[in-house]
Amino acid sequence: MGDPSPRSTDASWIQQWDQCMSDDVVAMREWLDALRQDPQAAKDQEGIARSLNQRIAQSMRRVEKRRKQIPAVSFPAHLPVSNRLEDITEAISKHQVIVLSGETGSGKSTQLPKMCLAMGRGARGKIGCTQPRRVAAQSLSRRVAEELELTWGKEVGCKIRFQDHSSSDSFIKFMTDGMLLAELQHDAMLREYDTLIIDEAHERSLNIDFILGHLRQLLPERPDLKVVITSATIDTAVFSEAFGHAPVLEVSGQLFPVEVIYQPEEPSSDSKEGVSYVSSAVETVVHILQSQPRGDVLVFMPTEGDIRETHQALEMKKRVNAEVLPLFGRLAGEDQQRIFQPSGKRRVIVSTNIAETSLTLPGIRFVVDTGLARVSRYSPSTHTRRLPVEPIAQSNANQRKGRCGRVQEGVCYRLYSEKDFDGRPLFLSPEIQRCNLAEVILKMKAFSLGDMETFPFIQPPKPVAIKSGYKLLRELGALDHEDTLTEMGEKLARLPLDPTIGRMILQSAEEGVLEEMIIIAAGMSIQDPRERPGEAAAEADLAHRAFLHPTSDFLTLHNIWKFCFGDSTNPDRKSTRL
């Protein structure tokens, strides 16, 4: 038989691998490569060939069984992406990576995995589809299962944090990008998948950039793996160049036209100061409900506090005859799903940017866009993280506009001027360029993802930010003077926390104050739990004095916890649910 390496072995084996399960092919390659380094292996060429042939036969039977279970696939003719079926499937067949820019409402998020399935992808491994947020992953997976008339949680699965509704029988598996990144740490070859669709890549979260960087390294080792990178507002040139000038396809056209109404430009100072954008949004919603007899409304707010304030203001309006529903990332999954459940009443959904992408909310005809979002920014010089409310980029504004015009003609009210919109950047800077790199460096070292300096990020961070990350980790004792991970660093890497907060918790265990520090760390890891409605700031300050500790902001957080959760017999405890 000669050298058992796959590089020079019988060509028929290589050809047969094209009919084997992806995980088996990866395992067989690794096995043969290991045997190639073993001098004793040459003595048992016949046994090696027999074992390999048996595994190939078993794997081919698995593929054939899965292929027979793939259902007939049809595509809604009214969706723009369906008109590009042949172009898209041909590009996927000919290239390992393609970049697809499809306008919001084109149907790409639901139809692309079905196109891959119709091509025969999903038989050798799963078609993995990533989404930035759990609510989108869940809703899209259910929609695709419904269209294919398959069982949700079996043939079409979904995996989000703490919930895995997928199985070994799944052809298509939706998941958050965080879940795929977690899997990558345990299986760098991603052998479970034969196709990956990275949707909403324009968001450029840390998870997405890590996944894309890893894929750039992995693809030469996984020639059988197909990758589709897609979004409505993606910077196609950057992604195409990063993946060896991968072909770019564009799907244009929404189902229904969307009229955009801007606010007139005001000569005065920024009208969004304070909470005026909340009042403006409430007035706009009231106007819509009074002047337009049909159609639900989606309102974009930057923070949870703004959502609560808007919710309360609309509930107090006697002229508002509609159900008002909040939507934000920390909302319980059951409450998030309420937006998909028709109640028979007209609805106003008040959401953070969680609703920007991949969600077809039934009945939405009007979008009210404040043009703002909370953005995480880290200062390397001061080691502090801020969550300022900032104007969104044009790409995000267009995503928001696309939430209407999905099921009928829509209107998008932008609470800022057209000149303001034209002056905004096309895309938001990637998270890797505005985050605390200490946590990133720590995770990369702990999970052997490579070095920060050489990892193939699409747009790498600045050297000064990398230097600051290493410096902080040395100060925390996570790295030694040679930047090698220490025992403390290994412990910190296992905590899903900012390294500084994790270090506080580890030290508190030795100091005997673990319970108190966990409470304080939790408070520091979220937005300030104290609400400060603009029109009642003085009253809020007065109420908050009850929690104030004279010498420590940390213990103030501890006092808030004790008030809310520490004493179940306290009759003055208030519910923290919206």
Short mmCIF file of C-alpha atoms in Angstrom, two decimals, residues 36-406:
data_model
loop_
_atom_site.label_atom_id
_atom_site.label_comp_id
_atom_site.label_asym_id
_atom_site.label_seq_id
_atom_site.Cartn_x
_atom_site.Cartn_y
_atom_site.Cartn_z
CA ARG A 36 2.63 8.31 9.16
CA GLN A 37 4.77 9.37 12.13
CA ASP A 38 4.77 5.82 13.57
CA PRO A 39 7.55 3.57 12.23
CA GLN A 40 5.65 0.48 13.39
CA ALA A 41 2.66 1.33 11.18
CA ALA A 42 4.53 0.36 8.02
CA LYS A 43 4.60 -3.25 9.26
CA ASP A 44 0.82 -3.55 9.22
CA GLN A 45 -0.20 -1.98 5.93
CA GLU A 46 -2.85 -4.64 5.31
CA GLY A 47 -4.48 -4.13 8.71
CA ILE A 48 -4.52 -0.37 8.27
CA ALA A 49 -6.17 -0.70 4.88
CA ARG A 50 -8.79 -3.10 6.26
CA SER A 51 -9.65 -0.81 9.18
CA LEU A 52 -9.87 2.22 6.95
CA ASN A 53 -12.09 0.48 4.41
CA GLN A 54 -14.44 -0.64 7.19
CA ARG A 55 -14.74 2.87 8.56
CA ILE A 56 -15.32 4.31 5.09
CA ALA A 57 -18.10 1.80 4.44
CA GLN A 58 -19.80 2.57 7.77
CA SER A 59 -19.55 6.30 7.18
CA MET A 60 -20.94 6.05 3.65
CA ARG A 61 -23.94 4.14 4.99
CA ARG A 62 -24.57 6.94 7.51
CA VAL A 63 -24.46 9.53 4.73
CA GLU A 64 -26.79 7.53 2.50
CA LYS A 65 -29.28 7.13 5.36
CA ARG A 66 -29.26 10.87 6.05
CA ARG A 67 -29.53 11.72 2.35
CA LYS A 68 -32.68 9.61 2.00
CA GLN A 69 -34.26 11.47 4.91
CA ILE A 70 -33.75 14.94 3.38
CA PRO A 71 -37.19 16.26 2.44
CA ALA A 72 -38.22 17.91 -0.79
CA VAL A 73 -37.40 21.62 -0.58
CA SER A 74 -39.46 24.43 -2.08
CA PHE A 75 -38.86 28.17 -2.04
CA PRO A 76 -41.47 30.94 -1.75
CA ALA A 77 -41.57 32.59 -5.16
CA HIS A 78 -42.32 36.03 -3.70
CA LEU A 79 -38.98 36.24 -1.85
CA PRO A 80 -36.24 38.09 -3.79
CA VAL A 81 -33.58 35.56 -2.75
CA SER A 82 -35.56 32.77 -4.41
CA ASN A 83 -35.02 34.45 -7.78
CA ARG A 84 -31.26 33.98 -7.32
CA LEU A 85 -31.48 30.29 -6.43
CA GLU A 86 -29.39 29.03 -9.36
CA ASP A 87 -26.72 31.73 -9.00
CA ILE A 88 -26.33 31.13 -5.27
CA THR A 89 -26.22 27.32 -5.41
CA GLU A 90 -23.77 27.41 -8.33
CA ALA A 91 -21.46 29.76 -6.40
CA ILE A 92 -21.58 27.53 -3.32
CA SER A 93 -20.80 24.47 -5.46
CA LYS A 94 -17.79 26.08 -7.14
CA HIS A 95 -16.27 27.96 -4.20
CA GLN A 96 -15.44 27.12 -0.61
CA VAL A 97 -16.46 30.60 0.61
CA ILE A 98 -18.99 33.06 -0.77
CA VAL A 99 -20.06 36.47 0.53
CA LEU A 100 -23.74 37.32 0.10
CA SER A 101 -25.26 40.74 0.64
CA GLY A 102 -29.02 40.49 0.74
CA GLU A 103 -31.29 43.39 1.57
CA THR A 104 -33.38 43.15 4.69
CA GLY A 105 -36.54 41.31 3.76
CA SER A 106 -34.97 39.35 0.90
CA GLY A 107 -35.46 36.06 2.76
CA LYS A 108 -31.77 35.11 2.98
CA SER A 109 -31.81 34.01 6.64
CA THR A 110 -34.52 31.40 6.10
CA GLN A 111 -33.86 30.36 2.50
CA LEU A 112 -30.05 30.01 2.45
CA PRO A 113 -30.00 26.95 4.75
CA LYS A 114 -32.80 25.44 2.65
CA MET A 115 -30.80 26.07 -0.52
CA CYS A 116 -27.82 24.29 0.98
CA LEU A 117 -30.07 21.40 2.01
CA ALA A 118 -31.53 21.16 -1.51
CA MET A 119 -27.95 20.91 -2.85
CA GLY A 120 -27.32 17.87 -0.68
CA ARG A 121 -25.41 19.75 2.01
CA GLY A 122 -26.43 18.58 5.47
CA ALA A 123 -26.09 14.91 4.56
CA ARG A 124 -22.39 14.61 5.46
CA GLY A 125 -22.67 16.96 8.43
CA LYS A 126 -24.96 19.64 9.78
CA ILE A 127 -25.65 22.98 8.16
CA GLY A 128 -24.74 25.37 10.95
CA CYS A 129 -26.40 28.82 10.92
CA THR A 130 -25.20 31.46 13.37
CA GLN A 131 -27.15 34.46 14.64
CA PRO A 132 -25.92 37.16 17.02
CA ARG A 133 -28.97 36.83 19.31
CA ARG A 134 -30.95 33.98 20.80
CA VAL A 135 -34.38 35.36 19.90
CA ALA A 136 -33.42 35.39 16.19
CA ALA A 137 -31.89 31.90 16.37
CA GLN A 138 -35.06 30.52 17.94
CA SER A 139 -37.54 32.26 15.66
CA LEU A 140 -35.64 31.45 12.46
CA SER A 141 -35.17 27.80 13.36
CA ARG A 142 -38.88 27.40 14.03
CA ARG A 143 -39.74 29.14 10.77
CA VAL A 144 -37.42 26.92 8.70
CA ALA A 145 -38.75 23.78 10.39
CA GLU A 146 -42.29 24.91 9.58
CA GLU A 147 -41.47 25.59 5.92
CA LEU A 148 -39.73 22.21 5.53
CA GLU A 149 -42.51 20.45 7.49
CA LEU A 150 -39.88 18.94 9.77
CA THR A 151 -39.80 18.51 13.53
CA TRP A 152 -38.30 21.48 15.35
CA GLY A 153 -35.64 20.25 17.76
CA LYS A 154 -34.93 17.17 15.64
CA GLU A 155 -34.27 17.62 11.91
CA VAL A 156 -34.07 21.39 12.39
CA GLY A 157 -32.42 22.28 15.68
CA CYS A 158 -31.54 25.33 17.74
CA LYS A 159 -28.83 25.83 20.34
CA ILE A 160 -28.63 28.85 22.62
CA ARG A 161 -27.12 29.36 26.04
CA PHE A 162 -28.44 26.77 28.53
CA GLN A 163 -30.76 25.26 25.88
CA ASP A 164 -29.87 22.73 23.20
CA HIS A 165 -32.82 21.76 21.01
CA SER A 166 -30.78 19.89 18.40
CA SER A 167 -29.86 16.27 17.89
CA SER A 168 -27.58 13.98 15.91
CA ASP A 169 -30.44 13.74 13.36
CA SER A 170 -30.43 17.48 12.70
CA PHE A 171 -29.78 18.61 9.13
CA ILE A 172 -29.90 22.31 10.00
CA LYS A 173 -28.78 23.76 13.31
CA PHE A 174 -29.33 27.38 14.24
CA MET A 175 -27.29 28.78 17.11
CA THR A 176 -25.92 31.99 18.51
CA ASP A 177 -22.39 32.82 17.40
CA GLY A 178 -21.35 32.46 21.04
CA MET A 179 -22.44 28.83 20.99
CA LEU A 180 -20.38 28.09 17.88
CA LEU A 181 -17.37 29.76 19.47
CA ALA A 182 -17.83 27.61 22.59
CA GLU A 183 -17.94 24.49 20.41
CA LEU A 184 -14.82 25.63 18.62
CA GLN A 185 -12.91 25.57 21.90
CA HIS A 186 -13.63 21.83 22.22
CA ASP A 187 -13.46 20.93 18.52
CA ALA A 188 -11.23 23.27 16.54
CA MET A 189 -11.91 21.29 13.34
CA LEU A 190 -15.68 21.89 13.60
CA ARG A 191 -16.17 18.34 12.42
CA GLU A 192 -19.90 18.39 13.22
CA TYR A 193 -20.60 20.62 10.18
CA ASP A 194 -20.28 20.35 6.43
CA THR A 195 -21.62 23.89 5.88
CA LEU A 196 -21.55 27.09 7.95
CA ILE A 197 -23.68 30.17 7.33
CA ILE A 198 -22.40 33.16 9.29
CA ASP A 199 -25.38 35.51 9.22
CA GLU A 200 -25.48 39.19 10.23
CA ALA A 201 -21.70 39.36 9.91
CA HIS A 202 -21.91 43.16 9.73
CA GLU A 203 -22.26 43.30 13.53
CA ARG A 204 -18.57 42.40 13.88
CA SER A 205 -18.92 41.21 17.45
CA LEU A 206 -15.93 39.56 19.12
CA ASN A 207 -17.58 36.18 18.58
CA ILE A 208 -18.05 36.76 14.86
CA ASP A 209 -14.49 38.05 14.37
CA PHE A 210 -13.06 35.08 16.28
CA ILE A 211 -15.11 32.64 14.21
CA LEU A 212 -14.12 34.27 10.92
CA GLY A 213 -10.45 34.42 11.93
CA HIS A 214 -10.48 30.76 12.91
CA LEU A 215 -12.19 29.79 9.65
CA ARG A 216 -9.45 31.54 7.69
CA GLN A 217 -6.98 29.17 9.37
CA LEU A 218 -9.21 26.10 9.24
CA LEU A 219 -10.47 26.07 5.66
CA PRO A 220 -7.24 24.73 4.08
CA GLU A 221 -7.50 21.77 6.47
CA ARG A 222 -11.22 21.28 5.80
CA PRO A 223 -11.59 21.43 2.00
CA ASP A 224 -15.02 19.80 2.37
CA LEU A 225 -16.37 22.64 4.55
CA LYS A 226 -18.44 25.33 2.77
CA VAL A 227 -18.85 28.80 4.29
CA VAL A 228 -21.43 31.46 3.45
CA ILE A 229 -20.92 34.91 5.02
CA THR A 230 -23.99 37.08 4.80
CA SER A 231 -25.76 40.19 6.01
CA ALA A 232 -28.03 42.93 4.70
CA THR A 233 -25.46 45.69 5.15
CA ILE A 234 -22.17 43.84 4.95
CA ASP A 235 -18.92 45.48 3.80
CA THR A 236 -18.47 42.94 1.03
CA ALA A 237 -15.02 44.10 -0.15
CA VAL A 238 -13.42 43.62 3.29
CA PHE A 239 -14.82 40.12 3.76
CA SER A 240 -14.12 39.01 0.21
CA GLU A 241 -10.47 40.09 0.43
CA ALA A 242 -10.04 38.39 3.81
CA PHE A 243 -11.10 35.07 2.28
CA GLY A 244 -8.91 35.13 -0.79
CA HIS A 245 -11.18 37.32 -2.91
CA ALA A 246 -14.21 35.09 -2.40
CA PRO A 247 -17.02 35.76 -4.89
CA VAL A 248 -19.64 38.31 -3.87
CA LEU A 249 -23.34 37.98 -4.65
CA GLU A 250 -25.93 40.65 -4.04
CA VAL A 251 -29.66 40.15 -3.62
CA SER A 252 -31.56 43.39 -3.93
CA GLY A 253 -35.16 44.32 -3.51
CA GLN A 254 -37.53 44.29 -0.56
CA LEU A 255 -40.94 42.74 -0.64
CA PHE A 256 -42.70 46.06 -0.11
CA PRO A 257 -41.57 49.69 -0.36
CA VAL A 258 -40.67 51.58 2.82
CA GLU A 259 -41.15 55.33 3.06
CA VAL A 260 -38.58 57.13 5.21
CA ILE A 261 -39.68 60.23 7.12
CA TYR A 262 -36.94 62.34 8.70
CA GLN A 263 -37.29 64.98 11.35
CA PRO A 264 -36.56 68.48 10.06
CA GLU A 265 -33.09 69.75 10.85
CA GLU A 266 -33.10 71.93 13.95
CA PRO A 267 -30.82 74.95 14.28
CA SER A 268 -30.57 74.46 18.03
CA SER A 269 -28.19 72.16 19.88
CA ASP A 270 -28.56 68.41 19.84
CA SER A 271 -32.24 67.70 20.44
CA LYS A 272 -31.47 64.24 21.75
CA GLU A 273 -29.99 65.48 24.99
CA GLY A 274 -31.60 64.16 28.16
CA VAL A 275 -34.69 62.09 27.48
CA SER A 276 -36.22 64.18 24.68
CA TYR A 277 -35.87 61.29 22.23
CA VAL A 278 -38.16 59.24 24.48
CA SER A 279 -40.80 61.97 24.44
CA SER A 280 -40.39 62.37 20.68
CA ALA A 281 -40.80 58.63 20.14
CA VAL A 282 -43.91 58.51 22.33
CA GLU A 283 -45.46 61.42 20.43
CA THR A 284 -44.67 59.73 17.11
CA VAL A 285 -46.24 56.45 18.24
CA VAL A 286 -49.40 58.26 19.40
CA HIS A 287 -49.57 60.04 16.05
CA ILE A 288 -49.24 56.74 14.16
CA LEU A 289 -51.91 55.00 16.23
CA GLN A 290 -54.33 57.88 15.79
CA SER A 291 -53.74 58.58 12.10
CA GLN A 292 -53.21 55.05 10.79
CA PRO A 293 -56.00 52.54 11.41
CA ARG A 294 -53.90 49.38 10.96
CA GLY A 295 -50.36 48.12 11.49
CA ASP A 296 -48.15 47.41 14.49
CA VAL A 297 -45.30 49.69 15.53
CA LEU A 298 -41.67 48.84 16.36
CA VAL A 299 -39.77 51.44 18.38
CA PHE A 300 -35.96 51.34 18.74
CA MET A 301 -34.57 52.63 22.04
CA PRO A 302 -30.92 52.59 23.17
CA THR A 303 -31.33 51.24 26.74
CA GLU A 304 -33.55 49.14 28.95
CA GLY A 305 -34.27 52.21 31.05
CA ASP A 306 -35.53 54.02 27.95
CA ILE A 307 -37.71 51.03 27.13
CA ARG A 308 -39.27 51.08 30.59
CA GLU A 309 -39.84 54.81 30.40
CA THR A 310 -41.40 54.56 26.94
CA HIS A 311 -43.51 51.61 28.06
CA GLN A 312 -44.83 53.52 31.06
CA ALA A 313 -45.46 56.71 29.07
CA LEU A 314 -47.48 54.85 26.44
CA GLU A 315 -49.44 52.92 29.05
CA MET A 316 -50.44 56.24 30.64
CA LYS A 317 -51.70 57.68 27.35
CA LYS A 318 -55.46 57.22 27.31
CA ARG A 319 -55.47 57.65 23.54
CA VAL A 320 -53.21 54.61 23.04
CA ASN A 321 -55.41 51.61 22.39
CA ALA A 322 -52.66 49.08 21.85
CA GLU A 323 -50.69 46.40 23.65
CA VAL A 324 -47.19 47.62 24.56
CA LEU A 325 -44.47 44.95 24.68
CA PRO A 326 -40.80 45.36 25.69
CA LEU A 327 -37.95 43.50 23.99
CA PHE A 328 -34.32 43.43 25.15
CA GLY A 329 -31.52 40.92 25.57
CA ARG A 330 -31.87 40.26 29.30
CA LEU A 331 -35.62 39.74 29.07
CA ALA A 332 -36.66 36.18 29.89
CA GLY A 333 -37.00 33.93 26.85
CA GLU A 334 -40.69 33.34 27.52
CA ASP A 335 -41.32 37.10 27.56
CA GLN A 336 -39.29 37.57 24.36
CA GLN A 337 -41.45 35.02 22.58
CA ARG A 338 -44.59 37.07 23.30
CA ILE A 339 -43.75 39.30 20.32
CA PHE A 340 -44.39 36.35 17.98
CA GLN A 341 -47.73 35.44 19.53
CA PRO A 342 -50.66 37.41 18.04
CA SER A 343 -53.03 38.68 20.69
CA GLY A 344 -55.72 40.15 18.48
CA LYS A 345 -54.84 43.68 19.57
CA ARG A 346 -52.74 46.27 17.84
CA ARG A 347 -49.22 46.22 19.26
CA VAL A 348 -46.33 48.55 19.97
CA ILE A 349 -43.01 46.72 20.49
CA VAL A 350 -40.33 48.79 22.21
CA SER A 351 -36.91 47.24 21.67
CA THR A 352 -33.17 47.74 21.87
CA ASN A 353 -31.10 46.91 18.78
CA ILE A 354 -31.86 43.24 19.48
CA ALA A 355 -34.67 43.63 16.90
CA GLU A 356 -32.39 45.04 14.20
CA THR A 357 -31.54 41.74 12.58
CA SER A 358 -33.17 38.58 11.24
CA LEU A 359 -36.53 39.07 12.93
CA THR A 360 -39.73 39.13 10.95
CA LEU A 361 -42.17 40.47 13.50
CA PRO A 362 -45.71 39.79 12.30
CA GLY A 363 -47.78 42.85 11.57
CA ILE A 364 -45.01 45.47 11.79
CA ARG A 365 -45.80 48.31 9.42
CA PHE A 366 -44.20 51.26 11.20
CA VAL A 367 -40.69 51.69 12.61
CA VAL A 368 -39.76 54.56 14.94
CA ASP A 369 -35.97 54.90 15.04
CA THR A 370 -34.33 57.12 17.65
CA GLY A 371 -31.03 56.63 15.81
CA LEU A 372 -29.27 55.71 19.05
CA ALA A 373 -27.75 52.64 20.65
CA ARG A 374 -25.66 51.79 23.68
CA VAL A 375 -22.12 50.93 22.56
CA SER A 376 -19.42 49.35 24.69
CA ARG A 377 -16.09 51.20 24.58
CA TYR A 378 -12.91 50.49 26.52
CA SER A 379 -10.12 52.94 27.31
CA PRO A 380 -6.70 51.19 27.33
CA SER A 381 -5.07 54.13 29.10
CA THR A 382 -7.43 54.14 32.10
CA HIS A 383 -8.53 50.47 32.06
CA THR A 384 -12.16 51.55 32.20
CA ARG A 385 -15.15 50.46 30.17
CA ARG A 386 -17.97 52.80 29.25
CA LEU A 387 -21.40 52.16 27.79
CA PRO A 388 -22.23 55.48 26.15
CA VAL A 389 -25.36 56.05 24.11
CA GLU A 390 -24.21 56.97 20.62
CA PRO A 391 -25.67 57.61 17.16
CA ILE A 392 -25.86 54.40 15.16
CA ALA A 393 -24.13 53.88 11.80
CA GLN A 394 -25.94 54.02 8.48
CA SER A 395 -25.86 50.23 8.18
CA ASN A 396 -27.67 49.82 11.50
CA ALA A 397 -30.24 52.47 10.52
CA ASN A 398 -30.94 50.59 7.31
CA GLN A 399 -31.33 47.35 9.24
CA ARG A 400 -33.91 49.05 11.43
CA LYS A 401 -35.76 50.43 8.43
CA GLY A 402 -35.94 46.93 7.02
CA ARG A 403 -37.95 45.65 9.96
CA CYS A 404 -41.03 47.03 8.22
CA GLY A 405 -41.82 46.38 4.57
CA ARG A 406 -41.66 42.65 5.23
#
